[in-house]
């Protein structure tokens, strides 16, 4: 397995534009997590899925953020419209049921909104 | 949900010294206790973990100790090297806690 794959690695966009981040989890992992990392806030959990179903989205900062997982091998995080304060590194991670093993992270997407 | 705290938030040591980072948690049902290392510009990666039926685990220069009664576990790094410089995160999970919540991280700097 190639591990968790995220795309794009870098994204620069103008304020107001729609941004879509993509993630392919490790095959067989039932859980998928989206995180945002900044210097000020650290590693924030935005939302997580179990078997493609969103379980907890309480970390999603506002309605501009949405996430989907249409199947076991693909998830997206969308920001519409984007704002400069959304600039951060976004990580996707997948794992077996928490408590049964470690989470594996993708390489992250560095988002810059200008 | 799980409340996770790490101490200290920053730690600076001389090469060859030992470093200890502590993680406290609130959910007594947690049963899996990992530590992740994140080097600058890279993703967090697991370096060591321990389960609730074990008190201590060692892997070369790193070890993790668990005190379930007091609800804390610690990362120990001996004979530190400059390549140990990174941010370290804990993320206790399991039991009733399915939310993978990370501590705020500890920035370890090993000075040559």
XYZ file of N, CA and C in Angstrom:
678
model
N 0.852 -1.195 0.000
C 0.000 0.000 0.000
C 0.881 1.236 0.000
N 0.462 2.249 -0.769
C 1.275 3.466 -0.894
C 1.072 4.399 0.273
N 0.244 4.050 1.213
C -0.030 4.945 2.317
C -1.168 5.879 1.977
N -1.408 6.834 2.840
C -2.462 7.814 2.622
C -1.969 8.823 1.575
N -2.776 9.055 0.581
C -2.376 9.944 -0.506
C -3.272 11.165 -0.534
N -2.646 12.329 -0.506
C -3.396 13.579 -0.560
C -2.996 14.359 -1.815
N -3.963 15.092 -2.323
C -3.661 15.998 -3.434
C -4.558 17.228 -3.347
N -4.075 18.367 -3.829
C -2.697 18.600 -4.256
C -1.765 18.748 -3.057
N -0.483 18.820 -3.277
C 0.464 19.043 -2.188
C 0.488 20.512 -1.793
N 0.334 21.347 -2.760
C 0.312 22.794 -2.538
C -0.830 23.391 -3.337
N -1.475 24.395 -2.737
C -2.566 25.073 -3.427
C -2.509 26.544 -3.058
N -2.437 27.377 -4.068
C -2.513 28.820 -3.861
C -3.737 29.305 -4.601
N -4.611 30.011 -3.899
C -5.848 30.445 -4.511
C -6.199 31.847 -4.034
N -7.059 32.467 -4.760
C -7.487 33.812 -4.376
C -8.708 33.730 -3.457
N -8.801 34.690 -2.597
C -9.936 34.784 -1.683
C -11.235 34.730 -2.473
N -12.181 33.932 -1.944
C -13.470 33.809 -2.602
C -13.593 32.603 -3.515
N -12.461 32.017 -3.873
C -12.492 30.848 -4.751
C -12.813 29.584 -3.965
N -13.303 28.593 -4.681
C -13.565 27.282 -4.079
C -12.287 26.448 -4.101
N -12.053 25.752 -3.016
C -10.878 24.881 -2.906
C -11.351 23.476 -2.563
N -10.816 22.478 -3.240
C -11.142 21.082 -2.937
C -9.868 20.306 -2.686
N -9.805 19.718 -1.507
C -8.670 18.887 -1.127
C -9.111 17.434 -1.185
N -8.189 16.563 -1.600
C -8.548 15.166 -1.833
C -7.695 14.227 -1.010
N -8.285 13.072 -0.683
C -7.575 12.106 0.156
C -7.972 10.692 -0.232
N -6.953 9.841 -0.334
C -7.182 8.407 -0.535
C -6.614 7.694 0.678
N -7.466 7.076 1.512
C -6.953 6.421 2.722
C -6.297 5.084 2.413
N -5.692 4.504 3.439
C -5.118 3.175 3.308
C -6.259 2.160 3.213
N -6.137 1.256 2.277
C -7.171 0.239 2.085
C -7.355 -0.577 3.355
N -8.618 -0.736 3.762
C -8.917 -1.521 4.955
C -9.073 -0.695 6.215
N -8.646 0.556 6.167
C -8.852 1.432 7.323
C -10.289 1.942 7.319
N -10.983 1.741 8.429
C -12.392 2.134 8.494
C -12.599 3.595 8.876
N -11.553 4.211 9.431
C -11.691 5.571 9.934
C -10.836 6.533 9.112
N -11.425 7.694 8.846
C -10.707 8.731 8.121
C -10.918 10.051 8.846
N -9.809 10.784 9.009
C -9.824 12.044 9.771
C -9.264 13.163 8.903
N -9.855 14.344 9.030
C -9.313 15.564 8.416
C -8.862 16.497 9.528
N -7.621 16.993 9.386
C -7.043 17.921 10.359
C -6.581 19.188 9.649
N -6.532 20.266 10.430
C -5.925 21.511 9.984
C -4.812 21.845 10.967
N -3.662 22.218 10.443
C -2.540 22.547 11.329
C -2.035 23.955 11.057
N -1.987 24.743 12.118
C -1.395 26.075 12.076
C -0.506 26.240 13.292
N 0.350 27.239 13.246
C 1.223 27.487 14.390
C 0.409 27.848 15.623
N -0.641 28.631 15.411
C -1.404 29.138 16.549
C -2.283 28.063 17.174
N -2.912 27.244 16.336
C -3.933 26.310 16.850
C -3.467 24.867 16.930
N -2.277 24.572 16.420
C -1.794 23.197 16.451
C -2.554 22.324 15.470
N -2.743 21.064 15.853
C -3.372 20.069 14.986
C -4.839 19.937 15.402
N -5.718 20.554 14.628
C -7.141 20.563 14.959
C -7.883 19.494 14.164
N -8.696 18.700 14.842
C -9.544 17.731 14.161
C -10.771 18.461 13.613
N -10.980 18.355 12.315
C -12.121 19.019 11.690
C -13.338 18.101 11.638
N -13.138 16.884 11.157
C -14.231 15.939 10.968
C -13.642 14.546 10.851
N -14.436 13.530 11.242
C -13.992 12.186 10.958
C -15.144 11.297 10.499
N -14.788 10.286 9.735
C -15.721 9.345 9.138
C -15.438 7.937 9.656
N -16.507 7.157 9.778
C -16.388 5.729 10.031
C -17.186 5.008 8.953
N -16.519 4.141 8.215
C -17.184 3.433 7.122
C -17.937 4.395 6.200
N -17.270 5.479 5.845
C -17.752 6.483 4.893
C -18.836 7.392 5.466
N -19.217 7.206 6.708
C -20.279 8.022 7.309
C -19.653 9.076 8.217
N -20.034 10.351 8.060
C -19.484 11.374 8.968
C -20.012 11.158 10.382
N -19.109 11.096 11.333
C -19.490 10.805 12.715
C -19.497 12.079 13.557
N -18.485 12.897 13.406
C -18.374 14.104 14.224
C -17.757 15.212 13.379
N -18.531 16.231 13.124
C -18.023 17.378 12.354
C -17.977 18.639 13.216
N -17.924 18.455 14.516
C -17.956 19.605 15.420
C -16.728 20.493 15.288
N -15.673 19.986 14.692
C -14.466 20.783 14.509
C -14.452 21.624 13.245
N -15.431 21.431 12.398
C -15.500 22.216 11.162
C -15.777 23.664 11.544
N -14.916 24.579 11.120
C -14.988 25.943 11.647
C -16.274 26.681 11.285
N -16.801 26.486 10.131
C -18.025 27.181 9.746
C -18.605 26.544 8.490
N -19.741 27.074 8.075
C -20.458 26.463 6.952
C -19.697 26.505 5.644
N -18.667 27.277 5.586
C -17.881 27.336 4.345
C -17.128 26.029 4.106
N -16.984 25.244 5.175
C -16.263 23.981 5.094
C -17.253 22.830 4.972
N -16.947 21.890 4.063
C -17.755 20.681 3.960
C -16.849 19.518 3.581
N -17.241 18.316 3.973
C -16.448 17.132 3.665
C -17.377 16.005 3.264
N -16.868 15.178 2.350
C -17.636 14.035 1.882
C -16.728 12.816 1.801
N -17.372 11.659 1.849
C -16.643 10.413 1.621
C -17.571 9.501 0.831
N -17.580 9.633 -0.481
C -18.524 8.882 -1.305
C -18.265 7.382 -1.333
N -17.026 6.980 -1.054
C -16.712 5.550 -0.984
C -15.506 5.344 -0.089
N -15.148 4.094 0.124
C -14.104 3.767 1.102
C -12.709 4.215 0.673
N -12.547 4.619 -0.566
C -11.198 4.952 -1.039
C -11.030 6.419 -1.408
N -11.995 7.260 -1.028
C -11.881 8.646 -1.451
C -12.661 9.577 -0.532
N -12.030 10.694 -0.202
C -12.713 11.721 0.585
C -12.271 13.096 0.092
N -13.146 14.071 0.244
C -12.817 15.446 -0.124
C -13.153 16.391 1.015
N -12.390 17.457 1.093
C -12.664 18.572 1.997
C -12.750 19.810 1.118
N -13.881 20.487 1.200
C -14.121 21.633 0.325
C -14.277 22.891 1.153
N -13.712 23.965 0.664
C -13.868 25.272 1.290
C -14.426 26.217 0.225
N -15.592 26.789 0.512
C -16.258 27.656 -0.444
C -17.120 28.677 0.285
N -16.811 29.965 0.181
C -15.643 30.559 -0.453
C -14.446 30.555 0.490
N -13.259 30.516 -0.061
C -12.058 30.502 0.780
C -11.717 31.914 1.256
N -11.045 31.971 2.414
C -10.621 33.244 3.006
C -9.150 33.114 3.421
N -8.457 34.251 3.518
C -7.028 34.183 3.906
C -6.789 33.425 5.216
N -7.710 33.519 6.167
C -7.513 32.840 7.454
C -7.637 31.323 7.339
N -8.025 30.828 6.182
C -8.044 29.382 5.962
C -6.669 28.843 5.599
N -5.724 29.712 5.386
C -4.366 29.277 5.035
C -3.800 28.414 6.157
N -3.357 27.217 5.801
C -2.885 26.239 6.783
C -2.405 25.008 6.016
N -1.913 24.033 6.779
C -1.651 22.718 6.199
C -2.798 21.810 6.616
N -3.401 21.153 5.647
C -4.508 20.251 5.901
C -4.022 18.814 5.736
N -4.224 18.024 6.777
C -3.823 16.623 6.747
C -5.055 15.727 6.741
N -4.926 14.650 6.026
C -5.876 13.553 6.084
C -5.144 12.383 6.741
N -5.844 11.637 7.578
C -5.263 10.466 8.219
C -6.291 9.344 8.207
N -5.802 8.111 8.143
C -6.710 6.966 8.243
C -6.174 6.008 9.293
N -7.082 5.208 9.845
C -6.672 4.277 10.886
C -7.662 3.120 10.979
N -7.243 2.032 11.615
C -8.212 1.023 12.050
C -9.029 1.655 13.171
N -10.005 0.957 13.746
C -10.762 1.565 14.847
C -9.826 2.109 15.913
N -9.985 3.372 16.321
C -9.121 3.953 17.359
C -9.053 3.041 18.565
N -7.833 2.808 19.016
C -7.631 1.853 20.087
C -7.033 0.565 19.574
N -7.124 0.358 18.249
C -6.613 -0.886 17.673
C -5.355 -0.682 16.844
N -4.918 0.555 16.722
C -3.705 0.789 15.958
C -3.526 2.262 15.673
N -2.384 2.558 15.095
C -2.014 3.951 14.871
C -2.710 4.540 13.652
N -2.750 5.856 13.639
C -3.217 6.587 12.474
C -2.032 6.849 11.550
N -2.309 6.833 10.256
C -1.298 7.146 9.260
C -1.741 8.387 8.512
N -0.813 9.323 8.400
C -1.118 10.612 7.790
C -0.661 10.673 6.343
N -1.410 11.437 5.550
C -0.930 11.818 4.240
C 0.124 12.908 4.381
N 0.700 13.294 3.266
C 1.769 14.295 3.290
C 1.244 15.707 3.493
N -0.056 15.863 3.437
C -0.639 17.165 3.700
C -0.777 18.019 2.450
N -1.696 18.970 2.534
C -1.869 19.989 1.496
C -1.627 21.340 2.134
N -0.641 22.056 1.602
C -0.384 23.407 2.112
C -1.229 24.378 1.311
N -2.208 24.974 1.982
C -3.132 25.895 1.330
C -2.781 27.327 1.673
N -2.666 28.140 0.650
C -2.446 29.565 0.824
C -3.547 30.308 0.097
N -4.283 31.114 0.842
C -5.353 31.921 0.251
C -4.905 33.379 0.293
N -4.815 33.970 -0.883
C -4.318 35.348 -0.953
C -5.448 36.324 -1.283
N -15.835 14.567 25.403
C -14.702 14.135 24.622
C -13.428 14.108 25.445
N -12.392 13.605 24.852
C -11.105 13.482 25.530
C -10.426 14.840 25.645
N -9.959 15.171 26.849
C -9.109 16.344 27.054
C -7.679 15.854 27.181
N -6.824 16.343 26.321
C -5.435 15.899 26.270
C -4.509 17.084 26.497
N -3.606 16.929 27.423
C -2.638 17.990 27.701
C -1.229 17.418 27.684
N -0.321 18.173 27.109
C 1.078 17.778 27.065
C 1.928 18.791 27.822
N 2.944 18.285 28.488
C 3.903 19.152 29.172
C 5.300 18.572 29.041
N 6.309 19.406 28.810
C 6.181 20.851 28.568
C 5.773 21.134 27.127
N 5.523 22.392 26.816
C 5.208 22.741 25.432
C 6.487 22.896 24.612
N 7.569 23.270 25.268
C 8.869 23.313 24.601
C 9.910 22.727 25.543
N 10.921 22.117 24.942
C 11.974 21.472 25.715
C 13.273 21.570 24.931
N 14.284 22.096 25.575
C 15.586 22.236 24.936
C 16.610 21.474 25.760
N 17.353 20.580 25.116
C 18.339 19.771 25.823
C 19.651 19.761 25.044
N 20.699 19.379 25.730
C 21.987 19.200 25.072
C 22.080 17.779 24.523
N 22.730 17.657 23.400
C 22.929 16.344 22.799
C 23.493 15.380 23.842
N 22.890 14.200 23.900
C 23.328 13.205 24.865
C 22.506 13.173 26.143
N 21.794 14.265 26.418
C 20.913 14.296 27.591
C 19.644 13.495 27.319
N 18.859 13.312 28.375
C 17.558 12.657 28.239
C 16.446 13.692 28.167
N 15.343 13.297 27.549
C 14.168 14.166 27.450
C 12.935 13.361 27.849
N 12.039 14.025 28.584
C 10.798 13.381 29.006
C 9.628 14.311 28.709
N 8.618 13.783 28.059
C 7.408 14.537 27.736
C 6.221 13.781 28.325
N 5.342 14.520 28.973
C 4.220 13.899 29.664
C 2.908 14.264 28.997
N 2.003 13.293 28.955
C 0.682 13.499 28.373
C -0.370 13.076 29.386
N -1.277 13.974 29.720
C -2.377 13.626 30.605
C -3.682 13.615 29.807
N -4.590 12.734 30.196
C -5.842 12.594 29.463
C -6.982 12.435 30.451
N -8.198 12.565 29.953
C -9.346 12.575 30.867
C -10.224 11.333 30.765
N -10.229 10.670 29.609
C -11.141 9.550 29.396
C -10.529 8.263 29.949
N -11.090 7.766 31.040
C -10.540 6.573 31.673
C -10.735 5.316 30.821
N -11.583 5.414 29.791
C -11.803 4.266 28.912
C -10.736 4.150 27.827
N -9.900 5.146 27.676
C -8.848 5.081 26.661
C -7.958 3.877 26.923
N -7.575 3.186 25.856
C -6.779 1.961 26.037
C -5.606 1.844 25.070
N -5.373 2.908 24.304
C -4.265 2.880 23.341
C -3.570 4.230 23.398
N -2.226 4.188 23.565
C -1.498 5.413 23.893
C -0.277 5.563 22.983
N -0.451 6.274 21.874
C 0.657 6.435 20.926
C 1.355 7.777 21.079
N 2.590 7.805 20.616
C 3.332 9.050 20.453
C 3.713 9.189 18.981
N 3.521 10.413 18.469
C 3.863 10.720 17.090
C 4.964 11.779 17.072
N 5.793 11.693 16.049
C 6.870 12.667 15.845
C 6.616 13.393 14.529
N 6.712 14.713 14.559
C 6.552 15.492 13.340
C 7.780 16.363 13.138
N 8.549 16.032 12.141
C 9.697 16.857 11.782
C 9.213 18.044 10.960
N 10.016 19.068 10.924
C 9.649 20.312 10.261
C 9.278 20.063 8.801
N 8.090 20.493 8.427
C 7.642 20.353 7.044
C 7.159 18.978 6.651
N 7.047 18.083 7.631
C 6.634 16.710 7.312
C 5.358 16.330 8.064
N 4.894 15.135 7.820
C 3.669 14.663 8.454
C 3.972 14.041 9.809
N 3.009 13.999 10.727
C 3.201 13.241 11.980
C 3.310 11.747 11.674
N 4.227 11.084 12.381
C 4.400 9.642 12.201
C 4.547 8.983 13.559
N 3.967 7.803 13.679
C 4.046 7.037 14.920
C 5.485 6.649 15.219
N 5.902 6.846 16.467
C 7.235 6.378 16.854
C 7.175 5.273 17.898
N 6.172 5.302 18.751
C 6.025 4.251 19.751
C 4.616 4.306 20.302
N 4.109 3.154 20.722
C 2.781 3.118 21.313
C 2.747 2.078 22.430
N 1.712 2.166 23.251
C 1.566 1.225 24.348
C 0.082 0.989 24.567
N -0.249 -0.218 24.991
C -1.636 -0.534 25.272
C -1.845 -0.599 26.777
N -3.117 -0.566 27.179
C -3.426 -0.353 28.588
C -3.063 -1.527 29.485
N -2.745 -2.663 28.904
C -2.391 -3.809 29.735
C -0.884 -3.901 29.978
N -0.168 -2.871 29.537
C 1.292 -2.855 29.676
C 1.703 -1.560 30.364
N 2.691 -1.617 31.241
C 3.116 -0.425 31.955
C 4.250 0.327 31.284
N 5.076 -0.399 30.517
C 6.227 0.244 29.906
C 6.608 -0.507 28.639
N 7.100 0.247 27.670
C 7.568 -0.345 26.422
C 8.793 0.422 25.960
N 9.779 -0.303 25.484
C 11.029 0.346 25.081
C 11.407 -0.075 23.673
N 11.954 0.873 22.915
C 12.440 0.600 21.565
C 13.713 1.414 21.367
N 14.828 0.784 21.594
C 16.143 1.416 21.487
C 16.210 2.627 22.414
N 16.322 3.829 21.878
C 16.505 4.991 22.750
C 15.187 5.608 23.230
N 14.083 5.109 22.754
C 12.813 5.687 23.194
C 12.014 4.673 24.013
N 11.233 5.190 24.928
C 10.390 4.357 25.777
C 9.124 5.129 26.099
N 8.078 4.382 26.408
C 6.830 4.998 26.853
C 6.410 4.285 28.138
N 5.988 5.069 29.119
C 5.487 4.530 30.369
C 4.052 4.994 30.560
N 3.252 4.155 31.158
C 1.828 4.427 31.323
C 1.424 4.301 32.778
N 0.683 5.278 33.263
C 0.074 5.217 34.590
C -1.430 5.406 34.397
N -2.159 4.306 34.278
C -3.598 4.398 33.992
C -4.379 4.972 35.164
N -3.908 4.694 36.364
C -4.617 5.204 37.543
C -4.606 6.725 37.557
N -3.447 7.282 37.272
C -3.295 8.735 37.266
C -3.658 9.344 35.917
N -3.934 8.526 34.928
C -4.288 8.948 33.576
C -3.222 9.834 32.950
N -2.024 9.295 32.898
C -0.982 9.967 32.128
C 0.003 8.934 31.593
N 0.659 9.312 30.501
C 1.725 8.480 29.957
C 2.829 9.400 29.447
N 4.032 8.869 29.418
C 5.191 9.713 29.137
C 6.087 9.092 28.073
N 6.696 9.977 27.312
C 7.691 9.591 26.312
C 9.074 9.902 26.874
N 9.960 8.926 26.813
C 11.321 9.094 27.300
C 12.278 8.887 26.134
N 13.153 9.844 25.926
C 14.193 9.707 24.910
C 15.542 9.826 25.597
N 16.366 8.811 25.461
C 17.697 8.844 26.072
C 18.748 9.118 24.995
N 19.890 9.580 25.453
C 21.018 9.870 24.543
C 20.544 10.649 23.314
N 19.899 11.774 23.575
C 19.297 12.543 22.485
C 20.327 12.963 21.433
N 19.828 13.024 20.205
C 20.649 13.408 19.054
C 19.950 14.551 18.322
N 20.686 15.341 17.557
C 20.056 16.470 16.847
C 18.868 16.038 15.993
N 18.896 14.842 15.433
C 17.779 14.381 14.595
C 16.521 14.058 15.400
N 16.619 14.087 16.731
C 15.427 13.946 17.570
C 14.649 15.251 17.648
N 15.237 16.332 17.182
C 14.560 17.634 17.207
C 13.313 17.568 16.319
N 12.160 17.854 16.930
C 10.879 17.728 16.235
C 9.780 18.142 17.197
N 8.543 18.104 16.706
C 7.386 18.272 17.584
C 6.824 16.877 17.861
N 6.537 16.593 19.119
C 6.014 15.302 19.526
C 4.570 15.476 20.014
N 3.712 14.575 19.552
C 2.297 14.619 19.909
C 1.874 13.309 20.554
N 0.965 13.424 21.535
C 0.301 12.235 22.052
C -1.147 12.260 21.583
N -1.764 11.077 21.525
C -3.152 10.987 21.041
C -3.831 9.750 21.631
N -4.143 9.780 22.935
C -4.778 8.604 23.545
C -6.160 8.357 22.960
N -6.478 7.097 22.703
C -7.774 6.748 22.107
C -8.235 5.382 22.607
N -9.390 4.968 22.068
C -9.901 3.646 22.382
C -11.010 3.696 23.404
N -11.558 2.553 23.705
C -12.668 2.495 24.639
C -13.859 3.237 24.063
N -14.356 4.218 24.795
C -15.488 5.002 24.302
C -15.030 6.195 23.468
N -13.727 6.345 23.338
C -13.188 7.529 22.674
C -12.742 7.191 21.262
N -13.558 7.536 20.278
C -13.220 7.288 18.886
C -12.680 8.531 18.189
N -12.659 9.625 18.926
C -12.197 10.872 18.342
C -10.683 10.935 18.515
N -9.952 11.003 17.422
C -8.497 11.015 17.482
C -8.031 12.444 17.734
N -7.981 12.795 19.028
C -7.614 14.161 19.415
C -6.159 14.189 19.843
N -5.408 15.104 19.272
C -3.997 15.225 19.582
C -3.767 16.297 20.648
N -2.734 16.085 21.447
C -2.280 17.140 22.332
C -1.716 18.286 21.494
N -1.401 19.393 22.136
C -0.921 20.572 21.411
C 0.527 20.454 20.968
N 1.178 19.389 21.386
C 2.527 19.137 20.903
C 3.602 19.698 21.813
N 4.768 19.064 21.764
C 5.952 19.516 22.485
C 7.080 19.684 21.491
N 7.605 20.900 21.422
C 8.736 21.165 20.527
C 10.023 20.813 21.265
N 10.683 19.769 20.797
C 11.960 19.350 21.374
C 13.103 19.836 20.497
N 14.031 20.525 21.111
C 15.228 20.984 20.412
C 16.441 20.350 21.078
N 17.237 19.647 20.291
C 18.452 19.028 20.800
C 19.638 19.821 20.255
N 20.353 20.450 21.160
C 21.472 21.309 20.770
C 22.763 20.510 20.681
N 23.473 20.637 19.560
C 24.714 19.853 19.404
C 25.799 20.315 20.379
